[in-house]
Amino acid sequence: MSCFSGLTGASKRATGTQDRGSGRQRLYENITKTVGNTPCVKINEKMCPAGRTIYAKLEYFNPCSSVKDRLACAIIEAAEKEGKLKPGDTVVEATSGNTGIAVSMLCAQRGYKCVICMAEPFSVERRKLMRFMGAKVIITPKAGKGTGMVAKAKELSQKHGWFLCSQFENEANAAFHKFTTGPEILADFEGQRLDYFVLGYGTGGTFAGAGAAIKAERPDVKIVLGEPEAAPLLKSGTKSERNADGSAIGSHPAFAAHPIQGWTPDFIPQIVEKGLEAVGYDEYIGIPGAGSIETSQMLAKTQGIFTGISGGASMWAAIEIAKKAPEGSVILAMIADTGERYLTTPLFESIQADMNEEELVISKSTPSFQLG
Ligand code: PMP
């Protein structure tokens, strides 16, 4: 049975109206059924250029707070259907974090054992979250980059006969976005203007799947695909070499370390390549790491939208597009995950745990309960 449970008929756009208190008018059989149907939320004038409209599709509304909850549902469900997973089996995957957290959730809910391979540089809170949900986390050396953690997961799967998710090649990934993320966007913007769909890629599942669904029904919507400025793999025009199973061989020559965790690994995933062939993109945008971090901080401070660095990157790109788009344009940016996953990263570097001068002045402005 599908993890995704689309709302039927009754769900209608309610911009500006309030439907608090009405509940979801349904009960859920288990946590995985709550994946998807994330909201598109308008960005106010503190960030959106005048005369344009930007919406953010907030994937942190998923139960484990990222877009990768969709991927975990897609891959585990497909494997169950194809008889590749039986009760008590072990699932293994390589991940920059969000996939591992999502796969850990699915495994916990279904009763599979879970082993996650993750390269050293990704934030430590991710490791803890996976272990919290019962997964084993195998840390791979920084020098091996993304390809190193992928190779390790493959080796473990071959040695122990574990089910490998293969998120970068598994067709269930893009397919799930084609049948959930894309249709959700089409439903939410039904009868409304939508000119640009802005996103980056990790596996490329969102791009290839949601992109295909949107283009099929609304070919005039322009897809804007972003990459970190520091790692312009697609822009370079050089393809990744592949093994027979579609996995990439070696590090791409245009790759350099970048702070946009979850975006652009050190190879071009097969799903991205297929998405480029089948759907393509209308505009390309290189996104600075510092701008992504600042934009994420701005989203938090001016919109109350709490996302990670890739969310900042998407929004940075959406704002750039808005600045040069014709008056009246409507832009949708994908916001992949929550900011809570970045407490030990540069995103939070400027945020202190202790009181600053201003806070001390407030504390001392009344007599009771002062520290120190
Ligand atoms: N942002 C973050 C933080 C992610 O973890 C991912 C997935 N790795 C993405 C964006 C991109 O999603 P996709 O894999 O569908 O391209």
CSV table of C-alpha atoms and ligand atoms in Angstrom, one decimal:
chain,number,residue,atom,x,y,z
A,1,MET,CA,0.0,0.0,0.0
A,2,SER,CA,1.3,3.5,-0.8
A,3,CYS,CA,2.8,5.7,1.9
A,4,PHE,CA,1.5,8.6,0.0
A,5,SER,CA,-2.1,9.4,0.7
A,6,GLY,CA,-3.2,12.3,-1.6
A,7,LEU,CA,-6.1,14.4,-0.4
A,8,THR,CA,-9.2,13.8,-2.3
A,9,GLY,CA,-11.4,16.5,-4.0
A,10,ALA,CA,-12.3,18.5,-0.8
A,11,SER,CA,-8.8,20.0,-0.5
A,12,LYS,CA,-9.1,23.4,-2.2
A,13,ARG,CA,-6.8,26.4,-2.3
A,14,ALA,CA,-7.5,28.7,0.6
A,15,THR,CA,-5.0,31.5,0.2
A,16,GLY,CA,-5.5,34.1,3.0
A,17,THR,CA,-8.2,32.1,4.7
A,18,GLN,CA,-7.9,30.1,7.9
A,19,ASP,CA,-8.7,26.5,8.3
A,20,ARG,CA,-7.4,25.9,11.8
A,21,GLY,CA,-9.4,23.7,13.9
A,22,SER,CA,-10.8,21.6,11.0
A,23,GLY,CA,-8.2,18.8,11.5
A,24,ARG,CA,-7.1,16.7,8.6
A,25,GLN,CA,-10.5,14.9,8.5
A,26,ARG,CA,-8.8,11.6,8.5
A,27,LEU,CA,-6.7,9.3,10.7
A,28,TYR,CA,-3.4,7.8,9.7
A,29,GLU,CA,-2.5,4.1,9.9
A,30,ASN,CA,1.2,4.8,10.5
A,31,ILE,CA,3.8,7.7,10.3
A,32,THR,CA,4.8,7.0,6.7
A,33,LYS,CA,1.3,7.8,5.5
A,34,THR,CA,1.8,11.4,6.5
A,35,VAL,CA,4.6,11.9,4.0
A,36,GLY,CA,3.8,14.5,1.3
A,37,ASN,CA,1.2,17.2,0.8
A,38,THR,CA,3.6,19.9,2.0
A,39,PRO,CA,2.4,23.5,1.9
A,40,CYS,CA,3.4,26.3,-0.5
A,41,VAL,CA,3.8,29.5,1.6
A,42,LYS,CA,4.1,33.1,0.3
A,43,ILE,CA,7.3,35.1,1.0
A,44,ASN,CA,6.7,38.6,2.2
A,45,GLU,CA,8.1,41.9,0.9
A,46,LYS,CA,11.1,41.8,3.2
A,47,MET,CA,12.6,39.3,0.8
A,48,CYS,CA,10.4,39.3,-2.3
A,49,PRO,CA,11.1,42.0,-5.0
A,50,ALA,CA,8.2,44.3,-5.6
A,51,GLY,CA,5.6,43.3,-8.2
A,52,ARG,CA,6.7,39.6,-8.1
A,53,THR,CA,5.4,36.7,-6.0
A,54,ILE,CA,7.5,34.0,-4.5
A,55,TYR,CA,6.2,30.9,-2.8
A,56,ALA,CA,8.2,28.3,-0.9
A,57,LYS,CA,7.2,24.6,-0.9
A,58,LEU,CA,8.2,23.6,2.6
A,59,GLU,CA,9.4,20.0,2.6
A,60,TYR,CA,10.2,20.2,6.3
A,61,PHE,CA,6.5,19.6,7.0
A,62,ASN,CA,7.3,15.9,6.2
A,63,PRO,CA,7.4,13.7,9.4
A,64,CYS,CA,11.2,13.6,9.5
A,65,SER,CA,11.5,17.1,8.3
A,66,SER,CA,12.9,16.7,4.8
A,67,VAL,CA,12.1,16.0,1.2
A,68,LYS,CA,13.9,12.7,1.5
A,69,ASP,CA,11.0,11.2,3.5
A,70,ARG,CA,9.4,10.9,0.0
A,71,LEU,CA,12.5,9.0,-1.3
A,72,ALA,CA,12.6,6.6,1.6
A,73,CYS,CA,8.9,5.7,1.0
A,74,ALA,CA,9.5,5.4,-2.7
A,75,ILE,CA,12.4,3.0,-2.4
A,76,ILE,CA,11.2,0.8,0.5
A,77,GLU,CA,7.7,0.5,-0.9
A,78,ALA,CA,9.0,-0.4,-4.4
A,79,ALA,CA,11.4,-3.0,-2.9
A,80,GLU,CA,8.6,-4.6,-0.9
A,81,LYS,CA,6.4,-4.7,-4.0
A,82,GLU,CA,9.2,-6.4,-6.0
A,83,GLY,CA,9.9,-8.9,-3.2
A,84,LYS,CA,13.4,-7.5,-2.6
A,85,LEU,CA,12.7,-6.9,1.1
A,86,LYS,CA,11.3,-9.3,3.7
A,87,PRO,CA,10.7,-8.9,7.4
A,88,GLY,CA,13.9,-8.9,9.4
A,89,ASP,CA,16.1,-7.8,6.4
A,90,THR,CA,18.7,-5.1,6.5
A,91,VAL,CA,18.6,-2.0,4.5
A,92,VAL,CA,21.9,-0.1,3.7
A,93,GLU,CA,22.4,3.3,2.1
A,94,ALA,CA,24.9,6.1,1.6
A,95,THR,CA,23.7,9.5,2.4
A,96,SER,CA,24.5,13.1,3.3
A,97,GLY,CA,22.0,12.7,6.1
A,98,ASN,CA,18.5,13.5,5.2
A,99,THR,CA,18.1,10.2,3.3
A,100,GLY,CA,19.6,8.3,6.2
A,101,ILE,CA,17.2,9.9,8.6
A,102,ALA,CA,14.2,9.1,6.3
A,103,VAL,CA,15.3,5.5,5.7
A,104,SER,CA,15.8,5.1,9.4
A,105,MET,CA,12.2,6.2,10.0
A,106,LEU,CA,10.9,3.8,7.4
A,107,CYS,CA,13.0,0.9,8.8
A,108,ALA,CA,11.9,1.7,12.3
A,109,GLN,CA,8.3,1.7,11.3
A,110,ARG,CA,8.5,-1.5,9.2
A,111,GLY,CA,10.9,-3.4,11.4
A,112,TYR,CA,13.9,-3.6,9.1
A,113,LYS,CA,17.5,-3.3,10.3
A,114,CYS,CA,19.2,-0.2,9.0
A,115,VAL,CA,22.9,0.6,8.2
A,116,ILE,CA,23.8,4.1,7.0
A,117,CYS,CA,27.1,5.2,5.5
A,118,MET,CA,27.9,8.9,5.8
A,119,ALA,CA,31.0,10.9,5.0
A,120,GLU,CA,32.7,12.6,8.0
A,121,PRO,CA,31.9,16.3,7.1
A,122,PHE,CA,28.1,16.1,7.3
A,123,SER,CA,26.7,17.5,10.6
A,124,VAL,CA,26.9,15.3,13.7
A,125,GLU,CA,23.3,15.9,14.6
A,126,ARG,CA,22.4,13.8,11.6
A,127,ARG,CA,24.4,10.8,12.9
A,128,LYS,CA,22.6,11.1,16.2
A,129,LEU,CA,19.2,11.3,14.7
A,130,MET,CA,19.7,8.1,12.7
A,131,ARG,CA,21.1,6.3,15.8
A,132,PHE,CA,18.1,7.6,17.8
A,133,MET,CA,15.8,5.8,15.4
A,134,GLY,CA,17.8,2.6,15.7
A,135,ALA,CA,20.1,2.7,12.7
A,136,LYS,CA,23.8,1.9,12.7
A,137,VAL,CA,25.9,4.7,11.2
A,138,ILE,CA,29.2,4.0,9.5
A,139,ILE,CA,31.3,7.1,9.1
A,140,THR,CA,33.5,7.2,5.9
A,141,PRO,CA,36.7,9.4,5.6
A,142,LYS,CA,36.3,13.0,4.3
A,143,ALA,CA,39.0,12.3,1.6
A,144,GLY,CA,36.7,9.7,0.0
A,145,LYS,CA,34.0,12.3,-0.5
A,146,GLY,CA,30.5,11.3,-1.7
A,147,THR,CA,31.8,8.5,-3.9
A,148,GLY,CA,33.6,7.0,-0.9
A,149,MET,CA,30.4,6.6,1.2
A,150,VAL,CA,28.6,5.2,-1.8
A,151,ALA,CA,31.3,2.6,-2.5
A,152,LYS,CA,31.3,1.6,1.2
A,153,ALA,CA,27.5,1.0,1.2
A,154,LYS,CA,27.7,-1.0,-2.0
A,155,GLU,CA,30.6,-3.1,-0.6
A,156,LEU,CA,28.6,-3.8,2.6
A,157,SER,CA,25.5,-4.7,0.6
A,158,GLN,CA,27.5,-7.2,-1.5
A,159,LYS,CA,29.3,-8.7,1.5
A,160,HIS,CA,26.3,-9.2,3.7
A,161,GLY,CA,23.5,-9.5,1.2
A,162,TRP,CA,21.8,-6.3,2.5
A,163,PHE,CA,19.3,-4.3,0.4
A,164,LEU,CA,21.0,-1.3,-1.1
A,165,CYS,CA,18.6,1.7,-1.7
A,166,SER,CA,20.8,3.2,-4.5
A,167,GLN,CA,19.1,6.5,-4.2
A,168,PHE,CA,21.1,8.1,-7.0
A,169,GLU,CA,20.0,5.5,-9.6
A,170,ASN,CA,16.8,4.0,-8.2
A,171,GLU,CA,13.9,4.9,-10.6
A,172,ALA,CA,11.4,4.7,-7.8
A,173,ASN,CA,12.9,8.0,-6.5
A,174,ALA,CA,12.0,10.2,-9.4
A,175,ALA,CA,8.7,8.3,-9.9
A,176,PHE,CA,7.5,9.1,-6.4
A,177,HIS,CA,8.1,12.8,-7.1
A,178,LYS,CA,6.3,12.5,-10.4
A,179,PHE,CA,3.2,11.1,-8.6
A,180,THR,CA,3.4,13.2,-5.4
A,181,THR,CA,5.5,16.4,-5.4
A,182,GLY,CA,4.6,17.4,-9.0
A,183,PRO,CA,0.8,16.8,-8.7
A,184,GLU,CA,0.7,18.6,-5.4
A,185,ILE,CA,2.2,21.7,-7.0
A,186,LEU,CA,-0.2,21.5,-9.9
A,187,ALA,CA,-3.1,21.1,-7.5
A,188,ASP,CA,-2.0,24.0,-5.3
A,189,PHE,CA,-1.5,26.3,-8.3
A,190,GLU,CA,-4.6,25.2,-10.2
A,191,GLY,CA,-6.0,28.3,-11.9
A,192,GLN,CA,-3.1,30.4,-10.6
A,193,ARG,CA,-0.2,31.9,-12.4
A,194,LEU,CA,3.1,30.0,-12.0
A,195,ASP,CA,6.1,31.0,-14.1
A,196,TYR,CA,9.2,29.4,-12.5
A,197,PHE,CA,10.0,26.3,-10.5
A,198,VAL,CA,13.3,26.8,-8.8
A,199,LEU,CA,15.4,24.0,-7.3
A,200,GLY,CA,18.8,22.3,-7.1
A,201,TYR,CA,19.6,18.6,-7.1
A,202,GLY,CA,21.0,16.0,-4.8
A,203,THR,CA,19.9,12.8,-6.3
A,204,GLY,CA,17.9,14.7,-8.9
A,205,GLY,CA,14.7,12.9,-7.9
A,206,THR,CA,12.8,16.1,-7.2
A,207,PHE,CA,14.0,17.7,-10.4
A,208,ALA,CA,13.4,14.7,-12.7
A,209,GLY,CA,10.1,13.6,-11.2
A,210,ALA,CA,8.3,16.9,-10.2
A,211,GLY,CA,9.8,18.6,-13.2
A,212,ALA,CA,8.3,16.0,-15.5
A,213,ALA,CA,4.9,16.2,-13.9
A,214,ILE,CA,4.8,20.0,-14.1
A,215,LYS,CA,6.1,20.2,-17.7
A,216,ALA,CA,3.6,17.6,-18.8
A,217,GLU,CA,0.6,19.7,-17.6
A,218,ARG,CA,2.0,23.2,-17.7
A,219,PRO,CA,4.9,23.4,-20.3
A,220,ASP,CA,5.1,27.2,-19.9
A,221,VAL,CA,6.4,26.9,-16.3
A,222,LYS,CA,10.2,27.4,-16.5
A,223,ILE,CA,12.4,25.0,-14.6
A,224,VAL,CA,15.4,26.8,-13.0
A,225,LEU,CA,18.1,24.4,-11.9
A,226,GLY,CA,20.7,25.6,-9.5
A,227,GLU,CA,24.2,24.3,-8.5
A,228,PRO,CA,26.7,25.6,-6.0
A,229,GLU,CA,28.9,28.1,-7.7
A,230,ALA,CA,31.9,26.2,-6.3
A,231,ALA,CA,30.8,22.9,-7.9
A,232,PRO,CA,29.4,23.6,-11.4
A,233,LEU,CA,29.2,20.0,-12.6
A,234,LEU,CA,26.4,20.5,-15.1
A,235,LYS,CA,27.7,23.8,-16.3
A,236,SER,CA,31.1,22.2,-17.1
A,237,GLY,CA,29.4,20.1,-19.8
A,238,THR,CA,31.5,17.1,-18.7
A,239,LYS,CA,29.5,13.9,-18.0
A,240,SER,CA,30.1,11.5,-15.2
A,241,GLU,CA,31.5,8.1,-16.2
A,242,ARG,CA,29.3,5.2,-15.2
A,243,ASN,CA,29.4,1.6,-14.1
A,244,ALA,CA,26.9,-0.8,-15.7
A,245,ASP,CA,24.5,-0.3,-12.7
A,246,GLY,CA,24.4,3.5,-13.4
A,247,SER,CA,26.6,4.5,-10.5
A,248,ALA,CA,29.2,7.1,-11.2
A,249,ILE,CA,32.9,6.2,-11.4
A,250,GLY,CA,35.2,8.6,-9.6
A,251,SER,CA,34.9,12.3,-8.7
A,252,HIS,CA,33.8,14.8,-11.3
A,253,PRO,CA,36.6,17.2,-12.3
A,254,ALA,CA,34.4,20.3,-11.7
A,255,PHE,CA,33.6,19.3,-8.1
A,256,ALA,CA,34.9,21.3,-5.2
A,257,ALA,CA,33.7,21.2,-1.6
A,258,HIS,CA,30.8,23.5,-1.0
A,259,PRO,CA,28.6,24.3,2.0
A,260,ILE,CA,25.2,23.4,0.4
A,261,GLN,CA,24.8,20.0,2.1
A,262,GLY,CA,22.5,17.7,0.3
A,263,TRP,CA,23.1,19.4,-3.1
A,264,THR,CA,25.5,18.4,-5.9
A,265,PRO,CA,27.6,15.4,-4.8
A,266,ASP,CA,31.0,14.9,-6.4
A,267,PHE,CA,29.4,13.2,-9.4
A,268,ILE,CA,26.4,13.7,-11.6
A,269,PRO,CA,23.7,11.2,-10.5
A,270,GLN,CA,22.1,9.0,-13.2
A,271,ILE,CA,18.7,10.3,-12.2
A,272,VAL,CA,19.9,13.9,-13.0
A,273,GLU,CA,21.3,12.8,-16.4
A,274,LYS,CA,17.9,11.1,-17.2
A,275,GLY,CA,16.0,14.2,-16.0
A,276,LEU,CA,18.2,16.3,-18.3
A,277,GLU,CA,17.4,14.1,-21.3
A,278,ALA,CA,13.6,13.8,-20.5
A,279,VAL,CA,12.7,17.2,-19.1
A,280,GLY,CA,15.8,19.5,-19.2
A,281,TYR,CA,15.8,22.9,-17.6
A,282,ASP,CA,15.0,26.4,-19.0
A,283,GLU,CA,17.5,28.3,-16.9
A,284,TYR,CA,20.7,27.5,-15.0
A,285,ILE,CA,21.9,29.4,-11.9
A,286,GLY,CA,25.2,29.2,-10.0
A,287,ILE,CA,24.6,29.9,-6.3
A,288,PRO,CA,27.1,31.2,-3.8
A,289,GLY,CA,27.6,29.3,-0.5
A,290,ALA,CA,27.7,32.5,1.6
A,291,GLY,CA,24.5,33.8,-0.1
A,292,SER,CA,22.7,30.5,0.6
A,293,ILE,CA,23.6,30.8,4.3
A,294,GLU,CA,22.6,34.4,4.5
A,295,THR,CA,19.3,33.7,2.7
A,296,SER,CA,18.5,30.8,5.1
A,297,GLN,CA,19.1,33.2,8.0
A,298,MET,CA,16.9,35.8,6.4
A,299,LEU,CA,14.1,33.3,5.9
A,300,ALA,CA,14.2,32.5,9.6
A,301,LYS,CA,14.4,36.2,10.7
A,302,THR,CA,12.0,37.8,8.3
A,303,GLN,CA,9.5,35.0,7.4
A,304,GLY,CA,9.7,32.6,10.3
A,305,ILE,CA,10.7,29.9,7.7
A,306,PHE,CA,13.2,27.6,9.3
A,307,THR,CA,15.3,25.8,6.7
A,308,GLY,CA,18.8,24.6,6.0
A,309,ILE,CA,21.5,25.8,3.6
A,310,SER,CA,19.9,24.2,0.5
A,311,GLY,CA,16.6,26.0,1.3
A,312,GLY,CA,18.6,29.2,1.5
A,313,ALA,CA,20.2,28.3,-1.9
A,314,SER,CA,16.8,27.7,-3.6
A,315,MET,CA,15.4,31.0,-2.2
A,316,TRP,CA,18.6,32.9,-3.2
A,317,ALA,CA,18.0,31.7,-6.7
A,318,ALA,CA,14.3,32.4,-6.6
A,319,ILE,CA,15.0,36.0,-5.6
A,320,GLU,CA,17.6,36.5,-8.4
A,321,ILE,CA,15.0,35.1,-10.9
A,322,ALA,CA,12.3,37.4,-9.4
A,323,LYS,CA,14.6,40.5,-9.8
A,324,LYS,CA,14.8,40.0,-13.6
A,325,ALA,CA,11.4,38.3,-14.3
A,326,PRO,CA,8.6,40.4,-15.8
A,327,GLU,CA,6.3,42.2,-13.4
A,328,GLY,CA,3.6,39.9,-12.1
A,329,SER,CA,5.7,36.8,-12.3
A,330,VAL,CA,5.1,34.0,-9.8
A,331,ILE,CA,8.0,31.8,-8.6
A,332,LEU,CA,8.0,28.6,-6.6
A,333,ALA,CA,11.2,27.5,-4.7
A,334,MET,CA,11.7,24.1,-3.2
A,335,ILE,CA,12.7,24.2,0.4
A,336,ALA,CA,14.1,20.8,1.2
A,337,ASP,CA,14.6,20.5,4.9
A,338,THR,CA,14.6,22.0,8.4
A,339,GLY,CA,17.3,24.3,9.9
A,340,GLU,CA,17.5,22.2,13.0
A,341,ARG,CA,19.7,19.8,11.1
A,342,TYR,CA,22.5,22.4,10.9
A,343,LEU,CA,23.1,23.4,14.5
A,344,THR,CA,26.8,22.5,14.3
A,345,THR,CA,27.4,23.9,10.8
A,346,PRO,CA,28.4,27.4,9.4
A,347,LEU,CA,24.6,28.2,9.3
A,348,PHE,CA,24.6,28.6,13.1
A,349,GLU,CA,28.2,29.9,13.5
A,350,SER,CA,27.1,33.4,14.4
A,351,ILE,CA,24.5,32.1,16.9
A,352,GLN,CA,25.8,32.1,20.5
A,353,ALA,CA,24.6,29.9,23.3
A,354,ASP,CA,25.4,32.5,26.0
A,355,MET,CA,23.7,35.9,26.5
A,356,ASN,CA,25.1,38.7,24.4
A,357,GLU,CA,25.5,42.4,25.5
A,358,GLU,CA,21.9,43.3,24.5
A,359,GLU,CA,20.4,40.3,26.3
A,360,LEU,CA,22.5,41.1,29.4
A,361,VAL,CA,21.1,44.6,29.4
A,362,ILE,CA,17.6,43.2,29.2
A,363,SER,CA,18.3,40.7,32.0
A,364,LYS,CA,19.7,43.5,34.3
A,365,SER,CA,16.8,45.8,33.6
A,366,THR,CA,14.7,44.1,36.3
A,367,PRO,CA,16.1,43.0,39.7
A,368,SER,CA,15.2,39.2,39.9
A,369,PHE,CA,16.9,36.1,38.5
A,370,GLN,CA,20.0,37.6,37.0
A,371,LEU,CA,22.8,35.3,35.9
A,372,GLY,CA,26.3,35.7,37.2
B,1,PMP,N1,18.4,19.6,-0.1
B,1,PMP,C1,18.8,18.8,0.8
B,1,PMP,C2,19.2,19.3,2.2
B,1,PMP,C3,18.8,17.4,0.6
B,1,PMP,O1,19.2,16.6,1.5
B,1,PMP,C4,18.5,17.0,-0.7
B,1,PMP,C5,18.6,15.5,-1.1
B,1,PMP,N2,19.9,15.0,-1.0
B,1,PMP,C6,18.1,17.9,-1.7
B,1,PMP,C7,18.0,19.2,-1.3
B,1,PMP,C8,17.7,17.5,-3.1
B,1,PMP,O2,16.8,16.6,-3.3
B,1,PMP,P1,16.9,15.5,-4.5
B,1,PMP,O3,17.7,14.3,-4.0
B,1,PMP,O4,15.5,15.1,-4.8
B,1,PMP,O5,17.6,16.1,-5.7
